[in-house]
Structures are given as C-alpha cells and as structure tokens.
CSV table of C-alpha atoms in Angstrom, one decimal:
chain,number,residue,atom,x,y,z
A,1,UNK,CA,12.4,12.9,-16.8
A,2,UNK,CA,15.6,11.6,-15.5
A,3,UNK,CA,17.9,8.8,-15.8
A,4,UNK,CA,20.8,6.4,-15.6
A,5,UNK,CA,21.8,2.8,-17.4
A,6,UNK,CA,19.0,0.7,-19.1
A,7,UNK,CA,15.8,-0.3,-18.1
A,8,UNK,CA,13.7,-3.4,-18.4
A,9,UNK,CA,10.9,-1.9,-20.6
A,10,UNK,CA,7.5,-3.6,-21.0
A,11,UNK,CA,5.8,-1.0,-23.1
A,12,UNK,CA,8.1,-1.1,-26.3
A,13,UNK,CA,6.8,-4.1,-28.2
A,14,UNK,CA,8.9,-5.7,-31.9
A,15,UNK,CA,7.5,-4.5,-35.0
A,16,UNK,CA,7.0,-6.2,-38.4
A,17,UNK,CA,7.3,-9.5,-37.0
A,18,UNK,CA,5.2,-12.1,-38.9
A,19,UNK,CA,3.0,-14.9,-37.9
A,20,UNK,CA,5.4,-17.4,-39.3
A,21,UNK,CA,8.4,-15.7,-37.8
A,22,UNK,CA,7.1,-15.8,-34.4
A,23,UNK,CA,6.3,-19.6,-34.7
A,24,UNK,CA,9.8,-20.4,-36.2
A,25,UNK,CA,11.3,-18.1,-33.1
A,26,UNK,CA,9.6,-20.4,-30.9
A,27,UNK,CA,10.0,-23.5,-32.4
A,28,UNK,CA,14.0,-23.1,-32.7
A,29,UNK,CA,14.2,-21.5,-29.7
A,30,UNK,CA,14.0,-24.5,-27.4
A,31,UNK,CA,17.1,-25.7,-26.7
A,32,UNK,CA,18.4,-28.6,-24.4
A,33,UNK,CA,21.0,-27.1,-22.1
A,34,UNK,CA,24.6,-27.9,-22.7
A,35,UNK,CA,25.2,-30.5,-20.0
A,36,UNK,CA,22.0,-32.3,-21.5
A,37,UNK,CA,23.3,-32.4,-25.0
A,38,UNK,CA,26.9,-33.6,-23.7
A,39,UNK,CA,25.7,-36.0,-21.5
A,40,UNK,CA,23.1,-37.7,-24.6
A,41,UNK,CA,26.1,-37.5,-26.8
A,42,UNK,CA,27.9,-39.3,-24.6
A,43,UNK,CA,25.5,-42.3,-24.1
A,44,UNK,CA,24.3,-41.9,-28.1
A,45,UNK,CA,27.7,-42.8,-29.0
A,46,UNK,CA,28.7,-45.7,-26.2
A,47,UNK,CA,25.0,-47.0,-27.1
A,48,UNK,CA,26.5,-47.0,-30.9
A,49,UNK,CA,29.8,-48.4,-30.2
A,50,UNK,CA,27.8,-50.9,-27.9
A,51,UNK,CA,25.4,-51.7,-30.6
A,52,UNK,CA,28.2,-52.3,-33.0
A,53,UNK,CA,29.9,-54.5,-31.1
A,54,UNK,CA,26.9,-57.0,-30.3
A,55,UNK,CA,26.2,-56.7,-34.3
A,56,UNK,CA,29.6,-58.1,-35.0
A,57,UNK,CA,29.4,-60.6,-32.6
A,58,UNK,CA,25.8,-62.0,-34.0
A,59,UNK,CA,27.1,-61.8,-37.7
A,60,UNK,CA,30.6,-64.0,-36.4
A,61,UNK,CA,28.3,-66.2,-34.7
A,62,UNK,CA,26.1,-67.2,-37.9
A,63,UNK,CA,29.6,-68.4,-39.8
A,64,UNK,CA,30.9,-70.1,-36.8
A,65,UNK,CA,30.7,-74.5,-37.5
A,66,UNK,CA,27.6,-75.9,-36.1
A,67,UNK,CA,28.2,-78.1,-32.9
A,68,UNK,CA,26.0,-80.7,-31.0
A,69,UNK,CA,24.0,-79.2,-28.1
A,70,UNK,CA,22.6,-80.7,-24.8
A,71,UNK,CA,19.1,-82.3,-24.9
A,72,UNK,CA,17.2,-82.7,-21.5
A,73,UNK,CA,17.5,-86.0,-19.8
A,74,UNK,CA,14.4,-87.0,-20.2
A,75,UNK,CA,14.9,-87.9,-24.5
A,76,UNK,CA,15.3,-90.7,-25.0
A,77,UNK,CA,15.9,-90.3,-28.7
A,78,UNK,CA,19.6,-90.3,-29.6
A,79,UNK,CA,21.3,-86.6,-30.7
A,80,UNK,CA,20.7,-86.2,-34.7
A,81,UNK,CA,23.1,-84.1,-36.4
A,82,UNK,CA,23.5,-83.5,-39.9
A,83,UNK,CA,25.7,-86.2,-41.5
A,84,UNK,CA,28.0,-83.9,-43.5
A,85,UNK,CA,29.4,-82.3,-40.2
A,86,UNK,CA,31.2,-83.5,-37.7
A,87,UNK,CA,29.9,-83.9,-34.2
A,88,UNK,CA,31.5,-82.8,-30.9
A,89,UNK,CA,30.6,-83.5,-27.3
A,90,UNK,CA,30.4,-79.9,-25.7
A,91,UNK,CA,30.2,-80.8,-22.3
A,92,UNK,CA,27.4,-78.9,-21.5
A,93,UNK,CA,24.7,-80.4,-18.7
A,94,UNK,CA,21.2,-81.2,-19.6
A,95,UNK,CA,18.7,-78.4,-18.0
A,96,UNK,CA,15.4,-77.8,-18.0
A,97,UNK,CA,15.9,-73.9,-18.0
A,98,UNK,CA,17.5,-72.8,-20.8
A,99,UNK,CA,17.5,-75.2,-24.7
A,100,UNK,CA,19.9,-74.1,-26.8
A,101,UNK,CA,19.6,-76.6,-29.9
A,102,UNK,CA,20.8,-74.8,-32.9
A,103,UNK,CA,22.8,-71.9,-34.1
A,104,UNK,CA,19.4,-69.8,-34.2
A,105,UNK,CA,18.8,-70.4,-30.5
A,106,UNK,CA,22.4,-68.6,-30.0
A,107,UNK,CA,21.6,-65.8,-32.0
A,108,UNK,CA,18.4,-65.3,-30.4
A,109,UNK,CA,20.1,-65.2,-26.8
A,110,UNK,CA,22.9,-63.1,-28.2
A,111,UNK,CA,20.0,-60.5,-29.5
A,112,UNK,CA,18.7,-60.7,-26.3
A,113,UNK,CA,21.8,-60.3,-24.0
A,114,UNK,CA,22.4,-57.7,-26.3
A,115,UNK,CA,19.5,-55.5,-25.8
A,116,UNK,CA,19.5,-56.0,-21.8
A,117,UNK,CA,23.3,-54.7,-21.9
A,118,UNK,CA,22.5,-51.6,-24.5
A,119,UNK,CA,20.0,-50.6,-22.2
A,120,UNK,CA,21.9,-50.8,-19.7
A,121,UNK,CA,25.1,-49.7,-21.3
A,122,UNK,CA,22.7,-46.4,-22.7
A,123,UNK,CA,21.7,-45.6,-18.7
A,124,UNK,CA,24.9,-45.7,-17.0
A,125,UNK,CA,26.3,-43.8,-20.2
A,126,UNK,CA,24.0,-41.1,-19.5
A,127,UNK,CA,25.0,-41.0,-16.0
A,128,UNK,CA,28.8,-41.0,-16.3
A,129,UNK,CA,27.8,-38.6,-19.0
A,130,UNK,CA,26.2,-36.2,-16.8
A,131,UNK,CA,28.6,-36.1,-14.2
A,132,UNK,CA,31.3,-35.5,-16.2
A,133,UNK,CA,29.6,-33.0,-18.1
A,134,UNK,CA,28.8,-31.4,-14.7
A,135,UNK,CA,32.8,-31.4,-13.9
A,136,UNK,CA,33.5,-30.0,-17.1
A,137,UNK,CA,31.2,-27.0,-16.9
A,138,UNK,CA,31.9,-26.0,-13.4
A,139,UNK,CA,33.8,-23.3,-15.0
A,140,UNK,CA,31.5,-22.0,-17.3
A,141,UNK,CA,29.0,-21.9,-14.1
A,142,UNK,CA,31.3,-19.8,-12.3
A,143,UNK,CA,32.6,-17.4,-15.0
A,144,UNK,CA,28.4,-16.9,-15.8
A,145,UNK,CA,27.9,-16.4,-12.4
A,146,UNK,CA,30.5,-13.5,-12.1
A,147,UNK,CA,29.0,-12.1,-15.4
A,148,UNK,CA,26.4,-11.9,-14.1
A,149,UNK,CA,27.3,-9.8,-10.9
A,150,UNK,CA,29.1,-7.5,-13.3
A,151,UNK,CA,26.1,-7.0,-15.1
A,152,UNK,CA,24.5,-5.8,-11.8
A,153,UNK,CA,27.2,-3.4,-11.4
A,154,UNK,CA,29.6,-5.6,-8.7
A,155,UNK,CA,32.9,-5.5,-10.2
A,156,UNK,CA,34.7,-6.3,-7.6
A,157,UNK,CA,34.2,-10.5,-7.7
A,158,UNK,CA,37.2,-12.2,-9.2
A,159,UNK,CA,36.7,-16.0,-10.4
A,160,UNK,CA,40.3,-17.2,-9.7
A,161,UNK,CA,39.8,-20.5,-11.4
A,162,UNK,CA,42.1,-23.0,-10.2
A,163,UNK,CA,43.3,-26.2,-11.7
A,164,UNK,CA,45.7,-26.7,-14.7
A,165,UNK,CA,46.3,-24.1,-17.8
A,166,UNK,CA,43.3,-25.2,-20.2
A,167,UNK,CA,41.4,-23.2,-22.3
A,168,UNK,CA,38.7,-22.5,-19.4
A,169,UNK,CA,41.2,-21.0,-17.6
A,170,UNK,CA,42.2,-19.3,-19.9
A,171,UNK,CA,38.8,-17.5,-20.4
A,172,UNK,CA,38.5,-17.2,-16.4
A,173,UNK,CA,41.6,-15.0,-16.5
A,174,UNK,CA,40.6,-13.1,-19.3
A,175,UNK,CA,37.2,-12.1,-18.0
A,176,UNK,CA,39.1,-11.3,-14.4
A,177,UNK,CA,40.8,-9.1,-16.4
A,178,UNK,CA,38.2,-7.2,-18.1
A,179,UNK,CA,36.8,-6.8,-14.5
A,180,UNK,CA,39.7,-5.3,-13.0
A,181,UNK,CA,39.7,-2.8,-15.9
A,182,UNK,CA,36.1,-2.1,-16.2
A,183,UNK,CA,36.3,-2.0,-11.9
A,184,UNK,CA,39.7,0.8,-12.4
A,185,UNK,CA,37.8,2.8,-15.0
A,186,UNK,CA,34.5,3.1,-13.6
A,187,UNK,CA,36.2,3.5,-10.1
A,188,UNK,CA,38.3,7.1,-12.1
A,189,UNK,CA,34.8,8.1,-13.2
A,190,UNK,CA,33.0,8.0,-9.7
A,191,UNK,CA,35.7,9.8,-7.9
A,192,UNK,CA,36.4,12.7,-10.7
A,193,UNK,CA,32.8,13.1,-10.4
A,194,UNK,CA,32.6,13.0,-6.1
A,195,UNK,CA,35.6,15.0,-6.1
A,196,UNK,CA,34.3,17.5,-8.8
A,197,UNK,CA,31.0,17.9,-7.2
A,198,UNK,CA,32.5,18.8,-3.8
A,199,UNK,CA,35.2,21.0,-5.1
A,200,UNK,CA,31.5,22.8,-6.5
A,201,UNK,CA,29.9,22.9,-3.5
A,202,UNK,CA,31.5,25.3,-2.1
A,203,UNK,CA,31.6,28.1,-4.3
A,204,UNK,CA,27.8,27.9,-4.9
A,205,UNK,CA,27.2,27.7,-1.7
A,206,UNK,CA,28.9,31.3,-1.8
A,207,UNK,CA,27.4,32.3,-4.6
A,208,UNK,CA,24.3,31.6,-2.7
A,209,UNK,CA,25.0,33.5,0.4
A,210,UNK,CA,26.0,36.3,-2.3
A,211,UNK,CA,22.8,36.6,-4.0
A,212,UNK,CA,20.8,36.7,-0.5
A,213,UNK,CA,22.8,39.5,0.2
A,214,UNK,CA,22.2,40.9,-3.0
A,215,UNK,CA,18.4,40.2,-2.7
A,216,UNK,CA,17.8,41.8,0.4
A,217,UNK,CA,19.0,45.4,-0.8
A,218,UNK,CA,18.5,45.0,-4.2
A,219,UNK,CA,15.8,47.8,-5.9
A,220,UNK,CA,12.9,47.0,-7.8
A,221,UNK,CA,14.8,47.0,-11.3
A,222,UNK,CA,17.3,44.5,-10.0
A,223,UNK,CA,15.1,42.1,-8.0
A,224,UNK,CA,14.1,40.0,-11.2
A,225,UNK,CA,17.8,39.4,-12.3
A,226,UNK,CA,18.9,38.2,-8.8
A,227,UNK,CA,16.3,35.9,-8.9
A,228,UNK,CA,17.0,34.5,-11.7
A,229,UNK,CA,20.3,34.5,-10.9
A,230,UNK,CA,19.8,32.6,-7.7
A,231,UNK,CA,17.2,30.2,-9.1
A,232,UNK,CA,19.9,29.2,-11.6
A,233,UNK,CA,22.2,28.9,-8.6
A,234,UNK,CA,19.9,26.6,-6.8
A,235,UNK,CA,19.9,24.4,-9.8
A,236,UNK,CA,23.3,23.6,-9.7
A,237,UNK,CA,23.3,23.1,-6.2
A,238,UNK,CA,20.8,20.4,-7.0
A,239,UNK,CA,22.8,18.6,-9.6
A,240,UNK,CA,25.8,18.5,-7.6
A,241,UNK,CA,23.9,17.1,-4.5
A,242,UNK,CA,22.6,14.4,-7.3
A,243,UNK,CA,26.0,13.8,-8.3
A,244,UNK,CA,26.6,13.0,-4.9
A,245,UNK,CA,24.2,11.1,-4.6
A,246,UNK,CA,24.9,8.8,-7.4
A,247,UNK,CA,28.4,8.3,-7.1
A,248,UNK,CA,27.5,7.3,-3.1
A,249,UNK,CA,25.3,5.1,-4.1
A,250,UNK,CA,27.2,3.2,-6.7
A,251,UNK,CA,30.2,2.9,-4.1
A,252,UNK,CA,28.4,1.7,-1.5
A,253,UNK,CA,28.0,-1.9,-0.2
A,254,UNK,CA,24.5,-2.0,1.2
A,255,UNK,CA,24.1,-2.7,5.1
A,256,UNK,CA,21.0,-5.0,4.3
A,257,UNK,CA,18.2,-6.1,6.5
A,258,UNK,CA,14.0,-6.1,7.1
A,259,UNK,CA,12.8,-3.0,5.4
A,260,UNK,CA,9.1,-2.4,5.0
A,261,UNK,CA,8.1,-0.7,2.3
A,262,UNK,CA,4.9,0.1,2.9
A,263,UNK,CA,6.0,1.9,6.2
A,264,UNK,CA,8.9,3.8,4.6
A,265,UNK,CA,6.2,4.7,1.7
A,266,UNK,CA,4.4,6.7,4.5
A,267,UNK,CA,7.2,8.5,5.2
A,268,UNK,CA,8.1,9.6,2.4
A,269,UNK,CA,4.4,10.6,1.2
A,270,UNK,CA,4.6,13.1,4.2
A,271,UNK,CA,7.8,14.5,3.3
A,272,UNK,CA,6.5,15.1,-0.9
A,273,UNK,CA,3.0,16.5,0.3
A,274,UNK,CA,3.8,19.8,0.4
A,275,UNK,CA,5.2,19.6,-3.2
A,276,UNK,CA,2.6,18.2,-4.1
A,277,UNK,CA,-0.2,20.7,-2.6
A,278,UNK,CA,2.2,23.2,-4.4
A,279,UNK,CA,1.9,21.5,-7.9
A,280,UNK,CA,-1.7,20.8,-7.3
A,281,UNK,CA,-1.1,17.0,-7.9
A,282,UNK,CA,-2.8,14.8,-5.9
A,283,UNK,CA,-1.3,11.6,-4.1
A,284,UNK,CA,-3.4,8.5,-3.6
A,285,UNK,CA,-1.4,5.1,-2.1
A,286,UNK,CA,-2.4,1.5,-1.5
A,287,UNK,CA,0.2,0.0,1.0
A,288,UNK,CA,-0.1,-3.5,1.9
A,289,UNK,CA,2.7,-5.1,3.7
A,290,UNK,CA,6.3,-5.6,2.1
A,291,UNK,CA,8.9,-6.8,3.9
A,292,UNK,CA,12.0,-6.8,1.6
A,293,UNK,CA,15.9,-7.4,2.7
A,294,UNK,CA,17.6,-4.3,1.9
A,295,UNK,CA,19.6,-1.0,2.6
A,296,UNK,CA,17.3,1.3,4.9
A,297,UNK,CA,18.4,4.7,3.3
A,298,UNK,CA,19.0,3.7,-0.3
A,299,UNK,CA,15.6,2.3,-0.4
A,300,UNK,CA,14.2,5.9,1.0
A,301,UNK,CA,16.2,7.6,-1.5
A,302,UNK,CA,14.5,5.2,-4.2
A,303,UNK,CA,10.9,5.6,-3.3
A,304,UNK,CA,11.4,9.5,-2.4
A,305,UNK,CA,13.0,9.8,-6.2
A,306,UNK,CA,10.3,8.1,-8.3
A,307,UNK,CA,7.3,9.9,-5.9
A,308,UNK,CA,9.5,13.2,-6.5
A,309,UNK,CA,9.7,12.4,-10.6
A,310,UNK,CA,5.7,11.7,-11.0
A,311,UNK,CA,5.3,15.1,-9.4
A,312,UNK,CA,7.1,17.1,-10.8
A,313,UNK,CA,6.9,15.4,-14.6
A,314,UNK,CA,2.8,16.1,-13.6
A,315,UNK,CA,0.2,18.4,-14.8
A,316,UNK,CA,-1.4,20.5,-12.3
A,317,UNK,CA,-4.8,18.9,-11.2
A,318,UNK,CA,-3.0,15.5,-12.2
A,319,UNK,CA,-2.4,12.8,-9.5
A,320,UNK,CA,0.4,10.0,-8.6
A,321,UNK,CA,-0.5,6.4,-7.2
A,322,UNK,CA,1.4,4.7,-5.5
A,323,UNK,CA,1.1,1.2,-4.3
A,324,UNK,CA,3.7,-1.8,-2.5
A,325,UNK,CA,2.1,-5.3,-2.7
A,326,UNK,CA,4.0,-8.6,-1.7
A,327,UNK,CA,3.4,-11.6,-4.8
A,328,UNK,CA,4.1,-14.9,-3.4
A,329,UNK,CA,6.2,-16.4,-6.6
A,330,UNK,CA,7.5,-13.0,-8.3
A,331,UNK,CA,8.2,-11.2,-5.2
A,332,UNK,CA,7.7,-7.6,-4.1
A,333,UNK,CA,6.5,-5.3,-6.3
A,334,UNK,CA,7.1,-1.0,-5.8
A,335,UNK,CA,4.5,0.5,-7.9
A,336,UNK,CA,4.4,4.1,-8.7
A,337,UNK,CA,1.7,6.0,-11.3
A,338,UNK,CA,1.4,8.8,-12.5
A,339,UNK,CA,-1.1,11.2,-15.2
A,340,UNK,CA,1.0,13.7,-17.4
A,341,UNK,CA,2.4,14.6,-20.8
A,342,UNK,CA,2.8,11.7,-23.5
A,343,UNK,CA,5.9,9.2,-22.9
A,344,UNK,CA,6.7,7.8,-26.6
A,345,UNK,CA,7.8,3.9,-26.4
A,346,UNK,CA,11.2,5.2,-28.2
A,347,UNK,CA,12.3,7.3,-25.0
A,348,UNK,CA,11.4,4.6,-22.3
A,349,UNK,CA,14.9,3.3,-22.9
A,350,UNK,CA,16.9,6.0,-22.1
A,351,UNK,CA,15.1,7.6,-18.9
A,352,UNK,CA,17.4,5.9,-16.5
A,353,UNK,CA,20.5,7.8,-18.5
A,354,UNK,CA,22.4,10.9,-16.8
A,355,UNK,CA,20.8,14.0,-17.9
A,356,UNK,CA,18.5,13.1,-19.9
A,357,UNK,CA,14.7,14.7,-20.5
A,358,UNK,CA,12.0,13.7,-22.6
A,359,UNK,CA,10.5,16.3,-24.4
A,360,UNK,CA,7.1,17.7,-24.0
A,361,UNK,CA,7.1,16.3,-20.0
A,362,UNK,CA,8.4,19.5,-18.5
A,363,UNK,CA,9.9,22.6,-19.8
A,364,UNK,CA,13.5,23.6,-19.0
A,365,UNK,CA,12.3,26.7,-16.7
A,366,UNK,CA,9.6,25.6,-14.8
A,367,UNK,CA,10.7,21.5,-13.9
A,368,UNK,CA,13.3,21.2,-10.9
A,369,UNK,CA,14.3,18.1,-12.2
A,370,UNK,CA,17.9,17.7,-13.1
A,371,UNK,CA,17.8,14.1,-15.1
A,372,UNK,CA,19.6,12.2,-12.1
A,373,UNK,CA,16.6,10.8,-9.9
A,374,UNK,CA,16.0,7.8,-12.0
A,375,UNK,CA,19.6,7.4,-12.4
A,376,UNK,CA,19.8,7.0,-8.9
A,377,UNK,CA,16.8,5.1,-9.2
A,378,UNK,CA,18.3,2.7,-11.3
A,379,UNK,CA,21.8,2.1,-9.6
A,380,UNK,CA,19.9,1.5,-6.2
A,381,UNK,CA,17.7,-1.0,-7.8
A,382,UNK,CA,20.7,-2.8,-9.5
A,383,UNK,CA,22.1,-2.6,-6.0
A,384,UNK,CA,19.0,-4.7,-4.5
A,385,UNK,CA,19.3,-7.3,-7.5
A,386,UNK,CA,16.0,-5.7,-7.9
A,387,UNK,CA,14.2,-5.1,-11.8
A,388,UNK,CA,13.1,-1.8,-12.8
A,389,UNK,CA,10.7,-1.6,-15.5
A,390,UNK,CA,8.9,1.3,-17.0
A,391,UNK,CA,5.4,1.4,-19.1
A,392,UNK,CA,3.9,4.5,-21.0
A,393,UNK,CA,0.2,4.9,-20.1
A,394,UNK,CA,-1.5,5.4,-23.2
A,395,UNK,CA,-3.6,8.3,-21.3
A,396,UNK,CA,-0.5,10.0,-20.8
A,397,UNK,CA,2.1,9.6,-18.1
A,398,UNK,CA,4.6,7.0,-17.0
A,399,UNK,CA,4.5,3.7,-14.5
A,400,UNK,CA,7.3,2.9,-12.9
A,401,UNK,CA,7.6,-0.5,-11.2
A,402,UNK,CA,10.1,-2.0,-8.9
A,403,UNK,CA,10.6,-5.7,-8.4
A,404,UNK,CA,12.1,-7.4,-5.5
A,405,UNK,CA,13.1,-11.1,-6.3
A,406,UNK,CA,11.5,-13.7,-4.2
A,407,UNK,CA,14.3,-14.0,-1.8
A,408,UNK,CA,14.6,-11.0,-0.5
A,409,UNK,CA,11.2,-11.0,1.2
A,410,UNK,CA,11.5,-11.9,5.0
C-alpha cells in the first residue's frame, strides 16, 4: 500500500485505559477558553476590590458619632436623642420616601447601595474584561491561525505582527522564522526530487526503447531475461512519474472552483475498468451529487489513486465500492472500499508515507504499486483543507474516506 505524511485514523483505538481514567480525562478536560478565564479574573478581582471597599466603609460607618435625623412633618412628637450625646441639626428635609433614623438605617442603605454597585461593578468588569482580553490575544489568534496553515502544508503565510516589541511579537517573529526555514528546506527537497526524477526520465525512456529492440529479435532463451529486464524498467518509470507527481502537487496553488465528484467518479471508473476486468475485481459505485470547491485535475488524480490502490492491493474475485455523498453539517464525504488481505491497526498510520508497503497486501513481483499513490493522496487532500481517514475492515481490506469541510460545498 502506499503513502505519504499522517493520516487521521479511526480504526486504531487507546489500550489499557480504565474506567476511572476515562472519567477523570473527561472531567479535567473541560476547560474555559483563555479569553473567558481572563476576562472572570478580571471582574473576580474588581468585584473583590469593590467588595472590600464597601466593607470598609460599613465598618467606619458603625464608629462614626450618632447624629439627629429628619422625622416626617407630620410628628408632632419632639426629636428624642440620647441625653449623653450631643445633638446636631443636619439639615436634611422631611420626606416621605426614604426614613433614615438611626445608624442601622445607614448601614442597611450602605449594604444595599453596595450590592446594586458590586453587581454592577462585576458586569461592566466582565465586559471591559472581555474586550481587553480580546485585544490582548489578537496575536495569539493570528500566530494559531498561521500554525495552522503550516500544518496543512502552506508555508508560505508570514504573520508580520505589527505594534511595539513585546513578548508576542517576539513569538510572531520567531514562528515567521521557523516558516521561512521549514518553507527553504522543504522547497530543496521538492526540487532535488523534480530535478532528479527528470534527469531519470530520460535514460529509462532509452533503456526502454533498448529493451523493445532487444525483445523483438531476441531467441527463445533470452526472451524471459528481457522481460524481466523491461518490467523492472517500467517500474521505475512509474516511480519517477509518481515523483512527479508529488512534488507537482505539493508546489502547486490549486485553481479552485465547482467540481462534482460524483461526475468525475464516472470518469475515472471507466478509465480503472479495464484493470480491474484484468485483476478480476469487481467495481460497484453509489454516486449521489457532490459539489465541492476544488482543483479539477488534483481531485482526478485523488479519486483515480485510491480506485487504483483498492485494486491493485485486491484479491482476484474481490471487489472495490465506491461511493460520494453530500452531509449537510460534516460536509462531503469521498468513500472508497475495498475486500483484500488483512490491514493491522499498527500500519494504518504510516500508509500515507513515501514508499511504504504493508506486508501480506501485495507481493513485491506481482503489485505495480510503487508506495506514492496515497502519498499523493494525502498532499492533495491537505491541499483541499480536506481530512483523510483510513479504517481496517475486520473482513479484511481497507476504507479510505475523504472529507470535504462544510464550506467547500457550492
């Protein structure tokens, strides 16, 4: 089977993990997001600060010398104060709304004033909190937002945080940085392997021309070594064109636009049949309508790969399904099926890397395959912002399933 990268495997599953483990996981595992914690902390302590302040102000009220308070109009009883302290007129008008009478009565309005402005003081914290929080982590957004177009293979995004020398700048220019190196080696790796592949072509594409010639005077003693020969030929021929292939496809910038799948399936079903008919597999399809936005020709090359691999990683008399269905919330999904040899969970991992086979799926002289289709598979997927994901079928054979996000269905 072949390969390139990592995939998003669903059939591996953790092992060992207790009851108790997986609840604590869980449990500790919710976490508000930054922003939210900031912005709580931020209100949690003016609400404290707020809190200690009214306290201060109820205890300094409750030593503070007792005065004579307004009575309504309407008593005709003299004021009656205590005869060891003094009295003293405090101006205040008679009203019928509010009777404050003692040093208890201004405690109780304090306690109330107190809790109308801590609840108010605990909103607008939160608030202010929030937005600033929100100014603070702009930053952070942006350099997870590159990292996350790295991770999909596009180096090429720079952050360029502005603003004054802080420590998020700092970590802006250091992750623009790793970008420009990881951008300058991987860009040394894809053109020593384009240049290598064509400086190849050539020469076994005279080799090739060689061994016809050879073939078609060659004796009956010599005809099963130039067959060989040229077989072995042919298979290098195929991994440079795969090479090729790769490196296009992870240079590219793909020309996007309304691609249905299930129309480019059918093509590409009639151009596998007759490999098929030759391997004695047989190809059954479900094909609803899938508009995605995408690259025309990568996508071709993607469908025409993973068809390709469940044929030839088949068993003669075996079968590949393939099927394109449109999910309104998780998007479009590429499913492709097939019956053959065992996949163990262990190996699902590493099928999208260069070059490599799983044992026991094909043997090394009778499979064309040259471990680079999923490879390709994989970078065109990453290309699409799309999510490849294989499964093991316990009956033997592989599923291999392509997601499209929600956006990219027109």
């Amino acid at each position: 089977m072949s390969s390139a990268g990592r995939a998003d495997v669903s059939a591996t599953r953790p092992t060992g993990a207790t009851e108790p483990n997986r609840l604590r996981l869980s449990i500790e595992g919710f976490r508000f997001t930054l922003r939210t914690r900031l912005a709580l902390t931020y209100a949690g302590l003016l609400t404290l600060a707020g809190a200690l302040m009214m306290l201060i102000v109820y205890i300094v009220v409750g030593y503070l010398p007792t005065y004579a308070f307004a009575v309504p109009a309407t008593t005709a009883e003299p004021l009656q104060t205590t005869p060891t302290e003094p009295l003293y007129d405090t101006g205040i008008a008679s009203t019928d709304t509010l009777l404050v009478s003692s040093r208890g009565d201004v405690q109780t309005l304090i306690l109330i004033i107190a809790a109308v402005l801590l609840v108010l003081l605990a909103g607008g914290g939160g608030w202010a909190g929030w937005a600033l929080a929100g100014r603070m982590l702009r930053p952070l957004q942006e350099v997870n937002a590159a990292a996350h177009r790295a991770a999909r293979g596009h180096l090429d995004h720079r952050i360029a945080l502005a603003g004054p020398r802080d420590e998020l700048t700092d970590l802006a220019d250091t992750f623009d940085e790793m970008l420009e190196g990881l951008e300058r080696s991987f860009g040394t790796y894809r053109r020593f392997a384009a240049n290598a592949s064509h400086e190849l072509r050539t020469p076994l594409a005279t080799t090739r021309a060689m061994l016809d010639v050879a073939l078609s005077g060659a004796d009956a003693h010599e005809r099963p070594l130039l067959e060989r020969l040229r077989e072995t030929n042919e298979r290098s021929i195929d991994t440079v064109e795969s090479l090729l292939d790769l490196t296009e496809v992870d240079a590219s910038s793909a020309d996007h636009g309304t691609v249905h799948l299930e129309q480019l399936a059918t093509f590409v079903l009639a151009e596998v049949s007759d490999e098929a008919e030759a391997a004695g597999v047989r190809i059954d399809y479900r094909l609803s309508t899938s508009p995605v936005s995408g690259d025309t020709s990568l996508l071709r090359q993607l469908l025409f790969n993973l068809i390709q691999n469940g044929i030839r990683h088949n068993e003669p008399g075996g079968w590949v399904r393939v099927t394109t269905v449109a999910h309104p919330r998780t998007g479009v999904e590429l499913r492709v099926e097939n019956s053959g040899a065992i996949v163990a969970d262990a190996d699902l991992e590493s099928l999208t890397d260069p070059f490599f086979r799983v044992r026991g799926r094909s043997t090394e002289s009778t499979s064309k395959g040259r471990g680079l289709g999923l490879s390709i598979v994989k970078a065109i997927t990453d290309r699409h912002d799309a999510t490849l994901r294989f499964t093991a079928r316990e009956d033997g054979g592989l599923i291999a399933s392509v997601v499209f996000p929600p956006d990219s269905a027109r």
